[in-house]
Short mmCIF file of C-alpha atoms in Angstrom, two decimals:
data_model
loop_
_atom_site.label_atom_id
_atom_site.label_comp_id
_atom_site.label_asym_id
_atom_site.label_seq_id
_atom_site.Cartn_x
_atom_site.Cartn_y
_atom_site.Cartn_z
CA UNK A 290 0.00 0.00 0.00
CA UNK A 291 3.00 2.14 0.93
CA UNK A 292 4.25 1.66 -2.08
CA UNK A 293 1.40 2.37 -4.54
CA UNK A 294 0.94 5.44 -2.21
CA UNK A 295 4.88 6.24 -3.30
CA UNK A 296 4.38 6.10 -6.83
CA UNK A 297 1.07 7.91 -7.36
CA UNK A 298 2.79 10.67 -5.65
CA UNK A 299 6.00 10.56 -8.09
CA UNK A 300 3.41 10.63 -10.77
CA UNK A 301 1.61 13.73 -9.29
CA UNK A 302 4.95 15.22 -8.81
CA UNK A 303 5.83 14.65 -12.00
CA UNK A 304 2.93 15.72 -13.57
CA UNK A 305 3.38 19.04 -11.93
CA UNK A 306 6.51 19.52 -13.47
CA UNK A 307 5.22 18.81 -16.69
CA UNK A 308 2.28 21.35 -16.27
CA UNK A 309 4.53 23.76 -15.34
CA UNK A 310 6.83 23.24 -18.18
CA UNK A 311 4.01 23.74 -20.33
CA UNK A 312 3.01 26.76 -18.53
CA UNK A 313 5.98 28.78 -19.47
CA UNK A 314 6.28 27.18 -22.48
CA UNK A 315 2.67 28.53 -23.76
CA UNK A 316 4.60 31.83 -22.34
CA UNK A 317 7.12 31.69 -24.55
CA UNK A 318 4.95 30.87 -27.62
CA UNK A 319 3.16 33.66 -26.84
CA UNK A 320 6.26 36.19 -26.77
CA UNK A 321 7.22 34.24 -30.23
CA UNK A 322 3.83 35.09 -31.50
CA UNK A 323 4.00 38.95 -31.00
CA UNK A 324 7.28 39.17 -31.84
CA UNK A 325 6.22 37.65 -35.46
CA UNK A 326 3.32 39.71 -35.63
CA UNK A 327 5.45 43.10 -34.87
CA UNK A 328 8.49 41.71 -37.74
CA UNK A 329 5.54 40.99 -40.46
CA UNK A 330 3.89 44.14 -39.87
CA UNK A 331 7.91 46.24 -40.42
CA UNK A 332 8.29 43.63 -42.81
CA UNK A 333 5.01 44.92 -44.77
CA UNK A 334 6.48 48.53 -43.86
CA UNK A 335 9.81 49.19 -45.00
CA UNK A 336 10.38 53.01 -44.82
CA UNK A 337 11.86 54.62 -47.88
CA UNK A 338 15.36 55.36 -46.10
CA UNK A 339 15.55 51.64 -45.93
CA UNK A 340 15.07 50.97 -49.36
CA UNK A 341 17.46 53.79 -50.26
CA UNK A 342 19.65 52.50 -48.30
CA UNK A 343 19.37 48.82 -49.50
CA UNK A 344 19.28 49.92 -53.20
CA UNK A 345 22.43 51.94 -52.33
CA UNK A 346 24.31 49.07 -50.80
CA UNK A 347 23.38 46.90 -54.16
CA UNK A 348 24.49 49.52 -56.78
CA UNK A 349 27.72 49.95 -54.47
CA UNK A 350 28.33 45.83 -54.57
CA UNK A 351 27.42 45.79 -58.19
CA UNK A 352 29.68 49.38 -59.11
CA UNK A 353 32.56 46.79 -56.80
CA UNK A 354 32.02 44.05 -58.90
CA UNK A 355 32.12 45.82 -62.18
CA UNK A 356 35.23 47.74 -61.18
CA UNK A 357 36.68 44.23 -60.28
CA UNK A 358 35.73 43.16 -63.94
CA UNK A 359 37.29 46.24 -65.52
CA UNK A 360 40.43 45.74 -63.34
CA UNK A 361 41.00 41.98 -64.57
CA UNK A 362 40.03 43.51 -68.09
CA UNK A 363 42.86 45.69 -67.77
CA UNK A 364 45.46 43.29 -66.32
CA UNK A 365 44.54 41.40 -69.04
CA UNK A 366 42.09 38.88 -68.94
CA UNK A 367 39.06 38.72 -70.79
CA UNK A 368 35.65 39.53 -68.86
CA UNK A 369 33.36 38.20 -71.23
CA UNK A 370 31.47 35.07 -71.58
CA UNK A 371 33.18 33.43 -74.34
CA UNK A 372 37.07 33.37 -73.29
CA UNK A 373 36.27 34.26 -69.50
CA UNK A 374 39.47 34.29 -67.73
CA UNK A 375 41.57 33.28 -70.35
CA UNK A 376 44.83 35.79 -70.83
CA UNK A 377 43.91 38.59 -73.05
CA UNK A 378 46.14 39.50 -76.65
CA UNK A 379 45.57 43.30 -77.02
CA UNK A 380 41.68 43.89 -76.89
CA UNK A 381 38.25 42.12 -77.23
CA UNK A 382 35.37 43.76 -78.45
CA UNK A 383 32.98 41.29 -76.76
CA UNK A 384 34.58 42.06 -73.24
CA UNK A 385 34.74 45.74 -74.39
CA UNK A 386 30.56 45.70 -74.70
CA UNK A 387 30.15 43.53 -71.58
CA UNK A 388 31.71 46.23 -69.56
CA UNK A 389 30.07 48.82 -71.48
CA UNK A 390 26.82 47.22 -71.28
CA UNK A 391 27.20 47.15 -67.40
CA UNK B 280 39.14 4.81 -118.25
CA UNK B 281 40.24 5.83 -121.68
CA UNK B 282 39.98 9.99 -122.35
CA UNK B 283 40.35 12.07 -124.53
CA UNK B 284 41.24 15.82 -124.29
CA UNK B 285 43.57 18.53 -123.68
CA UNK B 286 46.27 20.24 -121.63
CA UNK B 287 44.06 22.98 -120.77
CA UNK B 288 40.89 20.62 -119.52
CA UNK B 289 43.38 18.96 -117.28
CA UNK B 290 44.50 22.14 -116.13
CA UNK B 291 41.63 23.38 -115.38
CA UNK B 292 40.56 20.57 -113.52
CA UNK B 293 43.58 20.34 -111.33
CA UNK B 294 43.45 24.20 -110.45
CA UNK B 295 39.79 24.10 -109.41
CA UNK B 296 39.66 20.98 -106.81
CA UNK B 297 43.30 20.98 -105.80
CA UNK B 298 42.92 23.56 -102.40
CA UNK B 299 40.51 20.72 -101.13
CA UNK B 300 43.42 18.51 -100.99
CA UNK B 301 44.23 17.57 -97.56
CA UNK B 302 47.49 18.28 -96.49
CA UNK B 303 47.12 17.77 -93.00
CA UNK B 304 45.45 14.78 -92.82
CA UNK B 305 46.66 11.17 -91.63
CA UNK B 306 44.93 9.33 -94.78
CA UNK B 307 47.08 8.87 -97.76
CA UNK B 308 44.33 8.82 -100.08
CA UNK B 309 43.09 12.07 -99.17
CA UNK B 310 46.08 13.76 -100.64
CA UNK B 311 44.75 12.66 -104.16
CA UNK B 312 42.81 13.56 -106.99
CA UNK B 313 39.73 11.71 -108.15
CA UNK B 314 39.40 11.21 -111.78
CA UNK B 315 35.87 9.89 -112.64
CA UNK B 316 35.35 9.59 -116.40
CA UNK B 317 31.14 8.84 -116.67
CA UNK B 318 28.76 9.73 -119.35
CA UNK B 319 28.25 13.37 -118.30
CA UNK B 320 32.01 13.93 -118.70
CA UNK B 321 35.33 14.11 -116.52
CA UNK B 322 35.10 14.77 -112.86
CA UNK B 323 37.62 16.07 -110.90
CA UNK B 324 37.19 15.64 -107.34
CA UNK B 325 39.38 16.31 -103.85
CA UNK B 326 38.04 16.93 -99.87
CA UNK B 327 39.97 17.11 -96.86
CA UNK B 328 36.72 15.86 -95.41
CA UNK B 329 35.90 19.61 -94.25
CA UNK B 330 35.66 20.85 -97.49
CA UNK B 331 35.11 19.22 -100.89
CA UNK B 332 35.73 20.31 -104.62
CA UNK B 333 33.89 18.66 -108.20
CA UNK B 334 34.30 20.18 -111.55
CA UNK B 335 32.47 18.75 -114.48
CA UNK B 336 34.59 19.11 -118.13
CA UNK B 337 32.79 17.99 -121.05
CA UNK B 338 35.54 15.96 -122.67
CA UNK B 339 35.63 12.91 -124.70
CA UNK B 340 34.59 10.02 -122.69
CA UNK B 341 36.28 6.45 -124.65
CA UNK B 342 35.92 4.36 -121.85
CA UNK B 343 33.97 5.03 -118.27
CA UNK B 344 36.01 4.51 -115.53
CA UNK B 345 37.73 6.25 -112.33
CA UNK B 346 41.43 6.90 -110.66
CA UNK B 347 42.86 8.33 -107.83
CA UNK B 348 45.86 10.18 -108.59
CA UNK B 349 48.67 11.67 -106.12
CA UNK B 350 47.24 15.26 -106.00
CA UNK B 351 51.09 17.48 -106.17
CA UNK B 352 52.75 14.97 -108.94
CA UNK B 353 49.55 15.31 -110.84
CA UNK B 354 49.08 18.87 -110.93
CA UNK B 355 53.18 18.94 -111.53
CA UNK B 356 52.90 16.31 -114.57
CA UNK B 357 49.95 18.30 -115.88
CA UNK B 358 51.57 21.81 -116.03
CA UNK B 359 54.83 20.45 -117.92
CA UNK B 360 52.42 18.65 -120.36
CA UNK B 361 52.97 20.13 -124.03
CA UNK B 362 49.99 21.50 -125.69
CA UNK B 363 49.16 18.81 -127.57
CA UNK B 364 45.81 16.60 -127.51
CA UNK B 365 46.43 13.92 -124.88
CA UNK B 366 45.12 10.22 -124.32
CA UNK B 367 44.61 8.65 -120.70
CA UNK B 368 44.43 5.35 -119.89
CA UNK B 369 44.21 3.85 -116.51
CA UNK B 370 45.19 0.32 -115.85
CA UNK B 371 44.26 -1.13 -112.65
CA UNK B 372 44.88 1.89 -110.26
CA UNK B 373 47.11 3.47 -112.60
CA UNK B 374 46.75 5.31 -115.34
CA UNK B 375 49.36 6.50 -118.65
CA UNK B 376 49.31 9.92 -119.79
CA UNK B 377 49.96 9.52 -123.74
CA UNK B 378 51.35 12.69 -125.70
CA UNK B 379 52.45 13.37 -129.01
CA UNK B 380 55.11 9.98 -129.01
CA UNK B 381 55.88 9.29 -125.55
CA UNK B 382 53.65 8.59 -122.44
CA UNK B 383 53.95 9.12 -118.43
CA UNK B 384 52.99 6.42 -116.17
CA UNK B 385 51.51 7.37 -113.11
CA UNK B 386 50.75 5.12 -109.61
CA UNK B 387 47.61 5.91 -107.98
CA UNK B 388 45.41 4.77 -104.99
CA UNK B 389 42.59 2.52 -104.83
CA UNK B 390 39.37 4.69 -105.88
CA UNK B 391 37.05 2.31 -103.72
CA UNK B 392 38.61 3.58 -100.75
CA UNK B 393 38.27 7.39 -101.93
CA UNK B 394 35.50 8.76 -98.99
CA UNK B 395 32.33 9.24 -100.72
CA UNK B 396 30.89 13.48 -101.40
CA UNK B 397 27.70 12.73 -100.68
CA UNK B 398 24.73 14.63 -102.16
CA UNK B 399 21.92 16.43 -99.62
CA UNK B 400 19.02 14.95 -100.11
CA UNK B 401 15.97 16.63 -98.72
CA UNK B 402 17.89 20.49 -98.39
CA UNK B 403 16.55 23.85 -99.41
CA UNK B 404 18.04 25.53 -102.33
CA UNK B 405 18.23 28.76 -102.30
CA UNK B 406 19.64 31.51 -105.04
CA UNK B 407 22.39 33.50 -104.61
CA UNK B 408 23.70 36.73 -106.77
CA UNK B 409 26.93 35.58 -107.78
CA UNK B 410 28.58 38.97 -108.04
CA UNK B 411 26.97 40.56 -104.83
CA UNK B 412 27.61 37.42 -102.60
CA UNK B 413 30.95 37.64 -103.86
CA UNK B 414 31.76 40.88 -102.70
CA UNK B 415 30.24 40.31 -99.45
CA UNK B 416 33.01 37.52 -98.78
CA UNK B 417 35.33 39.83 -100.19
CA UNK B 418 34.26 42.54 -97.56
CA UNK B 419 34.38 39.59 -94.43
CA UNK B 420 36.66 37.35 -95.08
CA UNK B 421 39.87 39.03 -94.07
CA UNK B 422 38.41 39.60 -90.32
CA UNK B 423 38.21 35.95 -89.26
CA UNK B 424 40.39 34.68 -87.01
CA UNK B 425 42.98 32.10 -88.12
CA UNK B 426 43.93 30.61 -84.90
CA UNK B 427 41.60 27.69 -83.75
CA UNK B 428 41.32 28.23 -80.32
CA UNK B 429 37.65 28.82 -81.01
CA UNK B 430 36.49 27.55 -84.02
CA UNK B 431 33.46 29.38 -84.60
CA UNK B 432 35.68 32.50 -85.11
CA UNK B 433 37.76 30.67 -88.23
CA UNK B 434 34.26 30.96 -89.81
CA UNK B 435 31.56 33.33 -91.37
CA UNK B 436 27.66 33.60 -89.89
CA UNK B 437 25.64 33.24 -93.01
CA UNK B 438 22.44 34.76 -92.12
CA UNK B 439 19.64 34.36 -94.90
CA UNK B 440 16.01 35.65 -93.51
CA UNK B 441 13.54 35.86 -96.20
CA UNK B 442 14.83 38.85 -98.43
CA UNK B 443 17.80 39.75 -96.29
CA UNK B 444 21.12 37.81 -96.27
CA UNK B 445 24.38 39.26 -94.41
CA UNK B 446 27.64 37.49 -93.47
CA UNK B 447 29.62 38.15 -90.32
CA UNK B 448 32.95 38.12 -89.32
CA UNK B 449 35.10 38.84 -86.30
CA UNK B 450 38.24 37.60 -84.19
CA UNK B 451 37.20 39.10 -81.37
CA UNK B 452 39.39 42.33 -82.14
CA UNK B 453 37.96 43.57 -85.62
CA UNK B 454 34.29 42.66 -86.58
CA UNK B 455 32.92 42.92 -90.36
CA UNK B 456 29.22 42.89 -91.31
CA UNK B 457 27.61 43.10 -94.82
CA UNK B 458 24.59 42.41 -95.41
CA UNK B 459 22.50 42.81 -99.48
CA UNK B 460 19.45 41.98 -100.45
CA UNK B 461 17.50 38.67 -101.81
CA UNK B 462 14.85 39.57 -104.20
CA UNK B 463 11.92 37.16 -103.93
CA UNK B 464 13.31 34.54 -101.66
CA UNK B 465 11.18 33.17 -99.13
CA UNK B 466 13.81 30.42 -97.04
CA UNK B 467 15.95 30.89 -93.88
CA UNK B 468 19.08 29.87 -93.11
CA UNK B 469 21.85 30.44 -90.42
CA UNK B 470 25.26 28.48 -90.15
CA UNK B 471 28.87 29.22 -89.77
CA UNK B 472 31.11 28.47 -92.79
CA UNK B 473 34.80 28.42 -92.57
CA UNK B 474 36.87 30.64 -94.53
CA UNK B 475 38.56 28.71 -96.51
CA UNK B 476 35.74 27.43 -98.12
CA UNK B 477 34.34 30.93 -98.47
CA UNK B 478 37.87 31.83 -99.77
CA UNK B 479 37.43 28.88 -102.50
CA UNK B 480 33.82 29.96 -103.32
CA UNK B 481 35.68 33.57 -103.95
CA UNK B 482 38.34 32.13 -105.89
CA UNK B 483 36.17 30.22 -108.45
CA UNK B 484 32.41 32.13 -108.78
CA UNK B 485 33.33 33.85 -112.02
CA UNK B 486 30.58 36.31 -113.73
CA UNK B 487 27.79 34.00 -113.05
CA UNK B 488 24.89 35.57 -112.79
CA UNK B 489 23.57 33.32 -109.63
CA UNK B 490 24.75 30.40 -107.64
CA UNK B 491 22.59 28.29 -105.55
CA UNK B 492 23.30 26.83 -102.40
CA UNK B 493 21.77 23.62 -100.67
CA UNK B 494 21.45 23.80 -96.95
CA UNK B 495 21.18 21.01 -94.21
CA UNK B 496 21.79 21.50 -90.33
CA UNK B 497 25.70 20.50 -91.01
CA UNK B 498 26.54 20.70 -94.52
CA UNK B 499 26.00 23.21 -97.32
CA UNK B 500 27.07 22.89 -100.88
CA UNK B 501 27.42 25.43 -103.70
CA UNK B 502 26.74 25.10 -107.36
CA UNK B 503 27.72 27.26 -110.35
CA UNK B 504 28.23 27.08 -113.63
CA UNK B 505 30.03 23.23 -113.59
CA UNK B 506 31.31 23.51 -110.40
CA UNK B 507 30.35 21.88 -106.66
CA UNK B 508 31.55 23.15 -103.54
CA UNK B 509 30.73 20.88 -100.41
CA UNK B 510 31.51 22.12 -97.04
CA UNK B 511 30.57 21.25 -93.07
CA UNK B 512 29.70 24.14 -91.14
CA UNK B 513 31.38 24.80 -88.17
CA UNK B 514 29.61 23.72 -84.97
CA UNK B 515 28.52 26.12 -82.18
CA UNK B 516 27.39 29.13 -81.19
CA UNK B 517 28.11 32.58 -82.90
CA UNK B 518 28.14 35.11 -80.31
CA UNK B 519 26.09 38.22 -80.98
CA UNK B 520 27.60 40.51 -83.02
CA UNK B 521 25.06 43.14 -83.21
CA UNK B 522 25.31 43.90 -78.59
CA UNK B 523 29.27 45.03 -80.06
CA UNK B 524 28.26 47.83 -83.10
CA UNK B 525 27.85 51.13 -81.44
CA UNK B 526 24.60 52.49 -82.02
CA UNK B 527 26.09 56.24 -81.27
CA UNK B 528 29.14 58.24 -81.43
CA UNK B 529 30.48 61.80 -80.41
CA UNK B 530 32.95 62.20 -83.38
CA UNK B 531 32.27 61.39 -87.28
CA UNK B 532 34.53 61.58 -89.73
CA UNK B 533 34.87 61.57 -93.87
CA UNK B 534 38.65 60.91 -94.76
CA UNK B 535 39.77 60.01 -98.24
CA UNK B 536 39.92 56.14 -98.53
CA UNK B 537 43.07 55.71 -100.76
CA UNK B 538 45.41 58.89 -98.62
CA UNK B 539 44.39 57.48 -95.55
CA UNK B 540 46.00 53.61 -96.36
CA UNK B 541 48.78 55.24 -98.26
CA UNK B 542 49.69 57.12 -94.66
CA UNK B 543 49.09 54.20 -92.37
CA UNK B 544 51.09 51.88 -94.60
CA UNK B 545 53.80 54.26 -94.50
CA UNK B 546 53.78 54.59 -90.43
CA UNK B 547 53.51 50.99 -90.00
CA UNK B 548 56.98 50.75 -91.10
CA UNK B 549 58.25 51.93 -88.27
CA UNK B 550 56.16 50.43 -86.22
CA UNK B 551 55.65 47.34 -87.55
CA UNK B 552 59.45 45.76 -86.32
CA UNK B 553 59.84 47.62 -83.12
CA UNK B 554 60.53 45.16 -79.89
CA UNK B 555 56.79 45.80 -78.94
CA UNK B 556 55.70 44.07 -82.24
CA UNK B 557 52.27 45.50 -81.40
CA UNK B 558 52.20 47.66 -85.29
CA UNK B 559 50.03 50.69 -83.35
CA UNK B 560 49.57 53.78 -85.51
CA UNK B 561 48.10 56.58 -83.65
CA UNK B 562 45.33 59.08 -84.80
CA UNK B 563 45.32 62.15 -83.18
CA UNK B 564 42.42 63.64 -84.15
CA UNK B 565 41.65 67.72 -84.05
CA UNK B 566 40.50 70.32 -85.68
CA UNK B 567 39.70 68.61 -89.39
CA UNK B 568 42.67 66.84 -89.56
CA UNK B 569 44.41 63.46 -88.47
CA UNK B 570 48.28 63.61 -87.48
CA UNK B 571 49.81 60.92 -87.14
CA UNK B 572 53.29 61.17 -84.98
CA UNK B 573 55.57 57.84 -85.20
CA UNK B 574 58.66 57.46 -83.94
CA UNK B 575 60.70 53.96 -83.25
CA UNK B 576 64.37 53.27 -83.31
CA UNK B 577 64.81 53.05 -86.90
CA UNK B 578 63.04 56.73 -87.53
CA UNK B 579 60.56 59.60 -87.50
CA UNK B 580 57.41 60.25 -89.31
CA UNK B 581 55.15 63.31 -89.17
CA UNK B 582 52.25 63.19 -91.38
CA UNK B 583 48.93 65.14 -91.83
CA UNK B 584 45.70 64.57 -93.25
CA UNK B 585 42.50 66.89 -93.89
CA UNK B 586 39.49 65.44 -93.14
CA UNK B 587 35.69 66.26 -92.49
CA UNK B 588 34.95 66.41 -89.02
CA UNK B 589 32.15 66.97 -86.71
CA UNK B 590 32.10 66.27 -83.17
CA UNK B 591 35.53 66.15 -80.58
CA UNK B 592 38.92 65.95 -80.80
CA UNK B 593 40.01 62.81 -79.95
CA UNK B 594 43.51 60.54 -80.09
CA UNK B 595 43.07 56.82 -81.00
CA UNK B 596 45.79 53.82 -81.48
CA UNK B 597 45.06 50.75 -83.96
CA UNK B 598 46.60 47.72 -84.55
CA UNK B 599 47.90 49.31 -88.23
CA UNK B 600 47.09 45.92 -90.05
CA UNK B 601 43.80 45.90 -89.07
CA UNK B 602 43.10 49.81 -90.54
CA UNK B 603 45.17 48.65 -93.93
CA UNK B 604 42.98 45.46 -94.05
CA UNK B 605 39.92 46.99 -93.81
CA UNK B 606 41.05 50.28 -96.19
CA UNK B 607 42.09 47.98 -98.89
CA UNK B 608 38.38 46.57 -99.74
CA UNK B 609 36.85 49.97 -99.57
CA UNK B 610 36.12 50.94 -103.21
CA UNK B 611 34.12 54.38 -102.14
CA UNK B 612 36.71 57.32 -102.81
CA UNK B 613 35.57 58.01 -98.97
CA UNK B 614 35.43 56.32 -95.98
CA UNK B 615 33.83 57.98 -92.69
CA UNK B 616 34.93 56.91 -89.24
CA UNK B 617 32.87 57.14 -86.29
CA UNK B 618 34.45 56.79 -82.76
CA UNK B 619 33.30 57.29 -79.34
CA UNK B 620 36.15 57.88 -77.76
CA UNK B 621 40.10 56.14 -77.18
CA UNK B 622 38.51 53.27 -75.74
CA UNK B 623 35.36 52.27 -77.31
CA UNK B 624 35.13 50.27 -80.68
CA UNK B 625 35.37 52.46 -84.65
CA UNK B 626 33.38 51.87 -87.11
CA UNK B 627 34.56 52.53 -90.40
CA UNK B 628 32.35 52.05 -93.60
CA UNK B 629 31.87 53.29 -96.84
CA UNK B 630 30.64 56.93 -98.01
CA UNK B 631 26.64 56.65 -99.08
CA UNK B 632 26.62 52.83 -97.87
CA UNK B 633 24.97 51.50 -95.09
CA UNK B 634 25.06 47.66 -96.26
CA UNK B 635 28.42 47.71 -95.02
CA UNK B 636 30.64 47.95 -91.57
CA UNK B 637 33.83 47.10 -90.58
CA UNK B 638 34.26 47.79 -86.34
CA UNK B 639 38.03 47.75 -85.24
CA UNK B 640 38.81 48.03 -81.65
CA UNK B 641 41.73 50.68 -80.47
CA UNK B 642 44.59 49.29 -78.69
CA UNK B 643 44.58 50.08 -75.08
CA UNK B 644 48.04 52.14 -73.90
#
């Protein structure tokens, strides 16, 4: 008997700890939930400054990548799609429109 | 085989197929000549396997029958043949040239083994103007490159749409376009041909009036007047040309064709040896005129040029065999020159003559 008594009370126990758990759990999902409904909403809101200044940072990788192509250009390597890489004799007019193109 | 005929039939035959001959080529037989004597007449026939050469001479036919002849001992024994009527009769693969009293023997291959120049079956035919399409090659041929590190540049884009046909060129430094017109055709074709088949096709389209071509996906083959020329076209893509031609410029120019070569050809020879070996000639371009400054080791030239001009000043170097290429197949009395600056491509063409373009890149200093 004393030992039935024992385990129903290790289950209770247990059970509390479980409940609990699930208490601050439901707390946390909660949290999770606002803070998804707050990032949607700035998501659907992106001010203008922010766009500038993600549009900025693009043109600046892009202006960085086509100074990187005019520099190998230059050094002597062609840019363009059909020798790509390969050493450069004098000029090619196919890298010459890729770079003016970009 | 038993002919009849002369020096200058043989001749003729000879001269027209014998660029086909392979000399590169690891099969023996492919550095002949094949003699086929049939009821239409004598053919004479060579290929390297890229390209392929038959002439048709209406001479007197004995006995059918067909050789395969060395192609350079041929053509040798031909041209040192006196002018007298001549007899040929082959003997197993052999054959005996018979003139006036005394005869040459000559050892040949085994025609069976001579690599068939088949026919196109099912291809569209479509009609050239010999004298036009001519000039077009004439116009494009010289810009292709001759080093095969990419093949499609060794050839020229054929482009026939309807009533338009143009062939391109380039090397990737110098581009040429033409492009005429094709009264009342209705077909399309596009395909890459290699020069030296268009040089052949410039070599032997006399004053025909027309010469019609037979297209498939890989092969095309021209006929005129008695002659067939079979080629493969070139496999691959041919990059677009038209993303290169400059549809602007800030400075145009009119120059006079034939004082403008006769001054580049002159500064090229100093500049054509020096230890750079890069051949630049440089334009400096102002107020209506071009001078053109050269100095090397071996001397000093100072020249200068009226021109036309409208638009900025402007100082451009060029590879000087490219400008002399491109000057010599100019036939206007001028030439205008349109440039966007020391950097960006020049197109030259011809006074009153938009069919026609030649773009040469400056070098870069």
């Amino acid at each position: 008997m004393g030992q039935l008594y024992q385990a129903i009370s290790e289950v209770e126990e247990n059970l509390s700890k479980l409940l609990e758990e699930v208490r601050s759990l439901r707390q946390y999902v909660e949290y999770l939930e606002e803070e998804n409904i707050k990032l949607k909403r700035q998501l659907c809101a992106v001010s203008e400054a922010d766009t500038a200044r993600v549009q900025k940072n693009a043109a600046r990788i892009q202006k960085e990548a086509h100074e990187n192509l005019e520099k190998l250009y230059q050094e002597g390597f062609h840019v363009c799609h059909i020798y790509f890489g390969e050493p450069l004799e004098g000029s090619c007019l196919f890298c010459n429109a890729f770079l003016r193109k970009d | 085989m038993i002919i009849l005929c002369t020096k200058e039939d043989l001749l003729s035959g000879v001269n027209t197929v014998q660029r086909a001959v392979s000399t590169k080529s690891t099969l023996p037989i492919l550095q002949g000549i094949k003699l086929s004597a049939t009821k239409e007449g004598l053919w004479f026939e060579a290929t390297d396997l890229e390209l392929g050469i038959r002439i048709l001479l209406p001479v007197n036919i004995q006995e059918e029958g067909e050789v395969v002849l060395p192609a350079r001992l041929f053509a040798e024994v031909v041209r040192r043949l006196p002018d007298s009527s001549i007899r040929i009769e082959s003997s197993g693969h052999n054959i005996n040239i018979f003139y006036n009293d005394s005869h040459f023997e000559l050892n040949g291959y085994d025609p069976e083994e001579y690599p068939e120049m088949a026919d196109i079956p099912s291809g569209d035919v479509i009609e050239l103007p010999g004298p036009t399409f001519k000039n077009m090659i004439k116009q494009t041929v010289f810009a292709c490159a001759v080093e095969e590190t990419r093949p499609v540049f060794t050839g020229l884009l054929l482009q026939i749409e309807k009533e338009k046909i143009s062939l391109v060129s380039t090397d990737t430094h110098r581009l040429a376009y033409s492009k005429s017109l094709l009264n009342g055709n209705e077909k399309e074709f596009s395909g890459i041909i290699p020069s030296k088949t268009m040089q052949e096709i410039y070599r032997l389209v006399g004053d025909e009036e027309f010469l019609n071509i037979k297209v498939s996906k890989s092969r095309v083959i021209f006929n005129f007047n008695n002659i067939q020329v079979l080629t493969r076209l070139i496999e691959g893509q041919f990059p677009n040309y038209k993303q290169v031609i400059p549809q602007t410029c800030n400075t145009k120019l009119l120059i006079n064709t034939r004082k403008l070569l006769d001054t580049v050809e002159r500064a090229s020879l100093l500049s054509r040896d020096n230890y750079l070996k890069t051949n630049t000639v440089r334009f400096n371009i102002e107020n209506s005129s071009i001078n053109i400054n050269q100095y090397s080791e071996l001397g000093k030239i100072s020249e200068q040029l009226e021109i036309e001009q409208e638009g900025e000043d402007v100082a451009i170097s060029f590879n000087a065999k490219y400008i002399i290429d491109l000057l010599k197949i100019i036939e206007t009395d001028k030439v205008i020159l349109e440039t966007s600056g020391p950097y960006s491509p020049c197109v030259f063409r011809p006074e009153n003559n938009e069919d026609y373009l030649c773009l040469v890149l400056p070098l870069r200093n």
